[in-house]
PDB file of C-alpha atoms in Angstrom:
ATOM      1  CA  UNK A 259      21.062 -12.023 -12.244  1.00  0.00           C
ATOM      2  CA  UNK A 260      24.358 -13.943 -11.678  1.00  0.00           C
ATOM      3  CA  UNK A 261      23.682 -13.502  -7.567  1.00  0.00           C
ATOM      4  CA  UNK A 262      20.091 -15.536  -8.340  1.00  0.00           C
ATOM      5  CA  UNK A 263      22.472 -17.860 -10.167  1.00  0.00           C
ATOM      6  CA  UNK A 264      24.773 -18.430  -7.527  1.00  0.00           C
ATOM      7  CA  UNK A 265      22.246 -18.330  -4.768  1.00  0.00           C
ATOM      8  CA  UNK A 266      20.193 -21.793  -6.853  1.00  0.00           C
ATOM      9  CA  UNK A 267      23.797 -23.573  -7.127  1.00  0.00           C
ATOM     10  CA  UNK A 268      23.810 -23.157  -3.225  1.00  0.00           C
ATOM     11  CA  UNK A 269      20.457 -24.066  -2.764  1.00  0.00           C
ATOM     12  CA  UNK A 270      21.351 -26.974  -4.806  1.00  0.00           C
ATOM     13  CA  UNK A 271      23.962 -28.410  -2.712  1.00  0.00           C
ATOM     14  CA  UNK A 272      22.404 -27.165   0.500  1.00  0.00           C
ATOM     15  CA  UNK A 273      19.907 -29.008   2.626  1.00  0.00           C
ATOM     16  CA  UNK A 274      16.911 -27.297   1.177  1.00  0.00           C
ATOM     17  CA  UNK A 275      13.604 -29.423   0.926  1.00  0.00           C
ATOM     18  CA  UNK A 276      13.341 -30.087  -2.602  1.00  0.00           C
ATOM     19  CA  UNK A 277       9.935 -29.578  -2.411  1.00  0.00           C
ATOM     20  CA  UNK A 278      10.803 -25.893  -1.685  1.00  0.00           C
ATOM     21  CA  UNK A 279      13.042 -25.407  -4.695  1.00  0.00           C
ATOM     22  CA  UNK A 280      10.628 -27.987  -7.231  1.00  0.00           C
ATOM     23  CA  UNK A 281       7.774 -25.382  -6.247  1.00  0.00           C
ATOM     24  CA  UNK A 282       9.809 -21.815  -6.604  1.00  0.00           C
ATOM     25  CA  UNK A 283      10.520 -23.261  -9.775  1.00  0.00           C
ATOM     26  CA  UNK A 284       6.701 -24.225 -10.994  1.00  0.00           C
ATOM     27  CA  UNK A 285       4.999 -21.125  -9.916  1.00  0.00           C
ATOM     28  CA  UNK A 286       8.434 -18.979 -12.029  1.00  0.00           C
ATOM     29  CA  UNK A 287       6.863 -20.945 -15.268  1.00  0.00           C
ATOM     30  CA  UNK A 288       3.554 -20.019 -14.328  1.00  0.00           C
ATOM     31  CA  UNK A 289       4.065 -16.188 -14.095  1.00  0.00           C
ATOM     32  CA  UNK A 290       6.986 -15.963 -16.503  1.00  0.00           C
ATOM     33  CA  UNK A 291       5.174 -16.667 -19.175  1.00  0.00           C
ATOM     34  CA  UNK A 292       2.133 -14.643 -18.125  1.00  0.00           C
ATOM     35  CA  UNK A 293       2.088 -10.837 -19.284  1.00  0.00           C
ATOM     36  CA  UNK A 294       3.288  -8.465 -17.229  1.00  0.00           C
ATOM     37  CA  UNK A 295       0.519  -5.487 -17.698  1.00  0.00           C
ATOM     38  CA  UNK A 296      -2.010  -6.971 -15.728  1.00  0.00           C
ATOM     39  CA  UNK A 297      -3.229  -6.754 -11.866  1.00  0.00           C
ATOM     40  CA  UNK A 298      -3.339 -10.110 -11.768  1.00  0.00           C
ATOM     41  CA  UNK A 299       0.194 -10.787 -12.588  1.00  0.00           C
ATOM     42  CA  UNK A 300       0.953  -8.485  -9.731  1.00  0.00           C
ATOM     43  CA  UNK A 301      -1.130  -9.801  -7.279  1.00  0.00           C
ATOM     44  CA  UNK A 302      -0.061 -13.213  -8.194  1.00  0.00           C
ATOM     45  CA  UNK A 303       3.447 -11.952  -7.795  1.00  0.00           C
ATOM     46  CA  UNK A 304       2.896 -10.742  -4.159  1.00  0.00           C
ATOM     47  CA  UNK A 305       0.821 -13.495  -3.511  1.00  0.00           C
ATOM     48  CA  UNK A 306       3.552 -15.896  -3.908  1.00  0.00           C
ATOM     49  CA  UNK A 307       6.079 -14.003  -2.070  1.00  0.00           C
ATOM     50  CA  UNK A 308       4.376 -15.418   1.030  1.00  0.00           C
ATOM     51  CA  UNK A 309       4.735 -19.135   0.055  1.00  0.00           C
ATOM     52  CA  UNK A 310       7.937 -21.068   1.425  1.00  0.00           C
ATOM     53  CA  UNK A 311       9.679 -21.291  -1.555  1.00  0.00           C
ATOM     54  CA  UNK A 312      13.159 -20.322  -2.638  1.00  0.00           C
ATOM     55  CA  UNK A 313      13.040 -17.077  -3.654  1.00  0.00           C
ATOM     56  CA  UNK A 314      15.941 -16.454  -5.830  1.00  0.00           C
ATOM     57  CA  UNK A 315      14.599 -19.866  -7.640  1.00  0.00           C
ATOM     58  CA  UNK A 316      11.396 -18.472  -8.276  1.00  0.00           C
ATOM     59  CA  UNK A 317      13.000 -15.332  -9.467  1.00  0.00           C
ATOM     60  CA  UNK A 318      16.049 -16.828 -12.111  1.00  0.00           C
ATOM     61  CA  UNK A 319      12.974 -19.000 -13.099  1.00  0.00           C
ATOM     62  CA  UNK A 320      10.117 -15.722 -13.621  1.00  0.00           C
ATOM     63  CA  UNK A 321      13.013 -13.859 -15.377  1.00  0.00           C
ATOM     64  CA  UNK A 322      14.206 -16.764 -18.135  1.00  0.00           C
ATOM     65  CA  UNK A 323      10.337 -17.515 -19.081  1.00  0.00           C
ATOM     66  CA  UNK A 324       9.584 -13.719 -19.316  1.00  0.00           C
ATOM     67  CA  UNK A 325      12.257 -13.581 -22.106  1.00  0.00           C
ATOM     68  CA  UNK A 326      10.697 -16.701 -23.643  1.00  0.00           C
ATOM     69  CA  UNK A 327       7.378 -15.753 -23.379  1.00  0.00           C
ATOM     70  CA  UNK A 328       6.698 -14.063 -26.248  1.00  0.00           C
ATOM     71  CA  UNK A 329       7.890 -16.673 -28.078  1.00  0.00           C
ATOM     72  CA  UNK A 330       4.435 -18.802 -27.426  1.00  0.00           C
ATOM     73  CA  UNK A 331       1.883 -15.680 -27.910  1.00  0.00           C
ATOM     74  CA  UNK A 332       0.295 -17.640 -30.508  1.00  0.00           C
ATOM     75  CA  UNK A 333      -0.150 -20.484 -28.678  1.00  0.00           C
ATOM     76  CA  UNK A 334      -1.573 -18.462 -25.897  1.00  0.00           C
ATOM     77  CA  UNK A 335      -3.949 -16.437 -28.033  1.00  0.00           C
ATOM     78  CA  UNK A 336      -5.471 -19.472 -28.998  1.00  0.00           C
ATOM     79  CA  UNK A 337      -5.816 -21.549 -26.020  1.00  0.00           C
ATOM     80  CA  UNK A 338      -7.183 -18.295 -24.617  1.00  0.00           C
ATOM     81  CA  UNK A 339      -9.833 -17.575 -27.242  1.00  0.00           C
ATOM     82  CA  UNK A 340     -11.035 -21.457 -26.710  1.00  0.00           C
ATOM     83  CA  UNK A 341     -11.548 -20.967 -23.292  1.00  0.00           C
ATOM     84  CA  UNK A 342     -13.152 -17.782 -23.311  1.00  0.00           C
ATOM     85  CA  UNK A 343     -15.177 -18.312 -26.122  1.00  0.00           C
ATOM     86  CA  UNK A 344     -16.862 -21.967 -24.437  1.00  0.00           C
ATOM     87  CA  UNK A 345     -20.343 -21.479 -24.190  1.00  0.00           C
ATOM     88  CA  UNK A 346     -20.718 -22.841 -20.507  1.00  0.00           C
ATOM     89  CA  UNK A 347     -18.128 -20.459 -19.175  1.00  0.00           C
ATOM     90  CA  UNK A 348     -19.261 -17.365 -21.045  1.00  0.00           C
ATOM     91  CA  UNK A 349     -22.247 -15.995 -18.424  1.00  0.00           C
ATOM     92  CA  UNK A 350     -19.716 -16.813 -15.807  1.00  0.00           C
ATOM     93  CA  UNK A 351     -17.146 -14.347 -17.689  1.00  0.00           C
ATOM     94  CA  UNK A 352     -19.700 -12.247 -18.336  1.00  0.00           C
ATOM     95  CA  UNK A 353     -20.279 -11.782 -14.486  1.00  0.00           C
ATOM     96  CA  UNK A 354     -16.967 -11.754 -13.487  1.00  0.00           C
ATOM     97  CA  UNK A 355     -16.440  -8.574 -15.668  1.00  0.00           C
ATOM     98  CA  UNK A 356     -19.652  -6.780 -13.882  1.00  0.00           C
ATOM     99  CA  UNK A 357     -17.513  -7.025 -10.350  1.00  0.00           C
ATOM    100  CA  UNK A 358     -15.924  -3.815  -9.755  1.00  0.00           C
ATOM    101  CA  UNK A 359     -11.334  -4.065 -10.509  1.00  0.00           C
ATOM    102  CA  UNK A 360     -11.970  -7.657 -11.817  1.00  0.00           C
ATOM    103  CA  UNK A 361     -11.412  -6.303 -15.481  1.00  0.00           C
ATOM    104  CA  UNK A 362      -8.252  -4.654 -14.273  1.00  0.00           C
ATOM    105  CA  UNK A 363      -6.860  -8.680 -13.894  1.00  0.00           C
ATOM    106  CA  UNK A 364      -7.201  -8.675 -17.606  1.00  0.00           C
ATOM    107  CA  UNK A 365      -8.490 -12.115 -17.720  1.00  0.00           C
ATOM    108  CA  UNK A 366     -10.682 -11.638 -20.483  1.00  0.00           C
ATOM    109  CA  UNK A 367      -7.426 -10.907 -22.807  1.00  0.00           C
ATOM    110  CA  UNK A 368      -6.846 -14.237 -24.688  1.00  0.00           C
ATOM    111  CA  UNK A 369      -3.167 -14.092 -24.120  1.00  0.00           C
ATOM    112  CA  UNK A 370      -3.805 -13.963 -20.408  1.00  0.00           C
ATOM    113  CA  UNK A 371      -5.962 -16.530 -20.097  1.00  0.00           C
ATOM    114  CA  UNK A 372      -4.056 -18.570 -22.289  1.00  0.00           C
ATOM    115  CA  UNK A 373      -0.711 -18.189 -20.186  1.00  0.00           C
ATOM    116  CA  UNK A 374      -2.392 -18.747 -17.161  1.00  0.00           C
ATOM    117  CA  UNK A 375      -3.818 -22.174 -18.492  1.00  0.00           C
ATOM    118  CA  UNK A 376      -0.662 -22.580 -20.224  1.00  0.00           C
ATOM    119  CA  UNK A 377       1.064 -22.630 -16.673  1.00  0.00           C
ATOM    120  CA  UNK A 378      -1.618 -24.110 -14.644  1.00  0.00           C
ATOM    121  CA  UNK A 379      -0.911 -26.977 -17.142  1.00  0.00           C
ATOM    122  CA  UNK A 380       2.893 -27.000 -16.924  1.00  0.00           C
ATOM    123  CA  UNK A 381       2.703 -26.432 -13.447  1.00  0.00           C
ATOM    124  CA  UNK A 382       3.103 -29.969 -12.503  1.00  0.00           C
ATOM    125  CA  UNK A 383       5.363 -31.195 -15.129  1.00  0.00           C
ATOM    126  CA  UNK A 384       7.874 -29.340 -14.223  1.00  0.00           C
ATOM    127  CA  UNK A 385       7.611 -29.444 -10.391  1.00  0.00           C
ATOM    128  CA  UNK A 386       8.176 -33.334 -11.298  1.00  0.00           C
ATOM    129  CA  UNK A 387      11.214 -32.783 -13.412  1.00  0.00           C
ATOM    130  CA  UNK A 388      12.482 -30.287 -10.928  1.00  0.00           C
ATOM    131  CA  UNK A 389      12.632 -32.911  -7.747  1.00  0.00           C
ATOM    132  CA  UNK A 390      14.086 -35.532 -10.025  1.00  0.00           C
ATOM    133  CA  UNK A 391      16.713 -33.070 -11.423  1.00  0.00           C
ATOM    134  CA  UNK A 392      17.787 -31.950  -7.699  1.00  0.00           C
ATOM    135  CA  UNK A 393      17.576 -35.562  -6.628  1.00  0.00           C
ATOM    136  CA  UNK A 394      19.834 -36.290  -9.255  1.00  0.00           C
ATOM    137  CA  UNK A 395      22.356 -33.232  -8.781  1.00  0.00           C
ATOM    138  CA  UNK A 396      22.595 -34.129  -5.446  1.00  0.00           C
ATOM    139  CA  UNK A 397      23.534 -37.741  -5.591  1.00  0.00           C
ATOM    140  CA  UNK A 398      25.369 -37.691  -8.867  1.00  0.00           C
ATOM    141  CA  UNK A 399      26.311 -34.501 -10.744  1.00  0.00           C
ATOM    142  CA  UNK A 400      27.567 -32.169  -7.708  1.00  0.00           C
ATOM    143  CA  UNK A 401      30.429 -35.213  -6.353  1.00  0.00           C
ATOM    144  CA  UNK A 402      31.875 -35.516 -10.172  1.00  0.00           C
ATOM    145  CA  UNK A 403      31.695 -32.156 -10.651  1.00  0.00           C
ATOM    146  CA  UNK A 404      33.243 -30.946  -7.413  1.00  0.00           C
ATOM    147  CA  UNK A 405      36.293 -33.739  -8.127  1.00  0.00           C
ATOM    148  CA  UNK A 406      36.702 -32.784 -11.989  1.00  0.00           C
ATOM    149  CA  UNK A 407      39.612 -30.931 -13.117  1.00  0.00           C
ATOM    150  CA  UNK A 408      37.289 -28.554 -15.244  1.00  0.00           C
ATOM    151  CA  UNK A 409      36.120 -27.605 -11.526  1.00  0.00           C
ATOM    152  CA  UNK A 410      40.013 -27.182 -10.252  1.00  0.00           C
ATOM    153  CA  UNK A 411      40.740 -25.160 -13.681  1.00  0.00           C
ATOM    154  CA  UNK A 412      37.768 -23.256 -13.296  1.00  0.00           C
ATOM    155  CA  UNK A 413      39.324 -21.940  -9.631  1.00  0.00           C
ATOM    156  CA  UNK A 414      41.675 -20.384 -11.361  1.00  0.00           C
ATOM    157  CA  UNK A 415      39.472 -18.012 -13.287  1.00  0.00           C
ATOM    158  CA  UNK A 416      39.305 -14.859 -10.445  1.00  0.00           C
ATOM    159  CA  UNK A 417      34.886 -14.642 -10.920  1.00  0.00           C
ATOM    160  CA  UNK A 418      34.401 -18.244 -11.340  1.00  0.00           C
ATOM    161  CA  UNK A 419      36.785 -19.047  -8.738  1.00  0.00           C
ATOM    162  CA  UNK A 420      35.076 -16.345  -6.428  1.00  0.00           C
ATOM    163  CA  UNK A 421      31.262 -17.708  -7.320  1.00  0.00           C
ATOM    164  CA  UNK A 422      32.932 -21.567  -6.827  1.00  0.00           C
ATOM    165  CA  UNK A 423      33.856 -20.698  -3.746  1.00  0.00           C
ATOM    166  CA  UNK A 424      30.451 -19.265  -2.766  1.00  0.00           C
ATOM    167  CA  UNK A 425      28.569 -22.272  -3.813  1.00  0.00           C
ATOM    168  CA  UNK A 426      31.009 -24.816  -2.239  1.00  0.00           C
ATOM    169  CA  UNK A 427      30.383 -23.313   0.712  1.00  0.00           C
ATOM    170  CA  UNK A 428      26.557 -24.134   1.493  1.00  0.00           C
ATOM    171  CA  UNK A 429      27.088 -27.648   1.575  1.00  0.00           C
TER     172      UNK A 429
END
């Protein structure tokens, strides 16, 4: 996990479209708070692999909302059972489950459907607050911090000097 760390302090200094890193970052919500147990995680998972994103981003992110997760079950049972309990959308459901490996997706499973929404939702949001956050850390934060004496202290430390010296050097 710290290599994922020190790969998105590179990424945030280097000239990576933010776009790149807001997105990695947005689809790690989406599936880190989705259950694991499911094809359609997995599929999803793969899926995404083959967008141009930053993978170690989309990674750090997919590992720190899997640990949170849990956390909103409740929430996602809920949201879930309202959405699969709508009358309009029930007889398409209903047929859904009649196509052959579709149940294996689990998307009948209120806590499934309810993360997925959940992140579909989200999705956005933080894509938004990513770009502004990079935008920020790149024009503000990452000059004080490379000039603070926390930074020069921090040098001195043999594994934070070593991982300091890995990020300075992608810019």
């Amino acid at each position: 996990m710290l290599t994922y760390i020190v790969k998105l302090l590179k990424v945030l200094n280097a000239n990576v479209d933010p776009g790149d890193i807001a997105h990695a970052v947005s689809i790690g919500v989406l599936l880190g708070l989705m259950p694991k147990n499911n094809l359609l995680w997995y599929m999803l998972f793969v899926f995404f692999l083959f967008f141009k994103i930053h993978k170690g981003t989309y990674l750090l992110i997919l590992i720190i909302f899997s640990l949170t997760a849990p956390v909103f079950d409740a929430l996602f049972d809920t949201l879930g059972y309202a959405v699969l309990t709508c009358k309009p959308l029930e007889s398409t459901f209903a047929m859904l489950l009649d196509i052959p490996f579709v149940g294996f997706t689990k998307f009948n499973n209120t806590i499934v459907a309810g993360s997925v929404i959940s992140g579909l939702i989200l999705y956005i949001p933080f894509y938004i607050i990513a770009r502004i956050f990079i935008k920020v850390w790149r024009a503000r934060i990452a000059p004080i911090f490379q000039q603070s004496k926390v930074l020069r202290t921090m040098y001195n430390i043999p594994l934070l000097g070593k991982i300091l010296e890995l990020t300075a050097g992608a810019e």
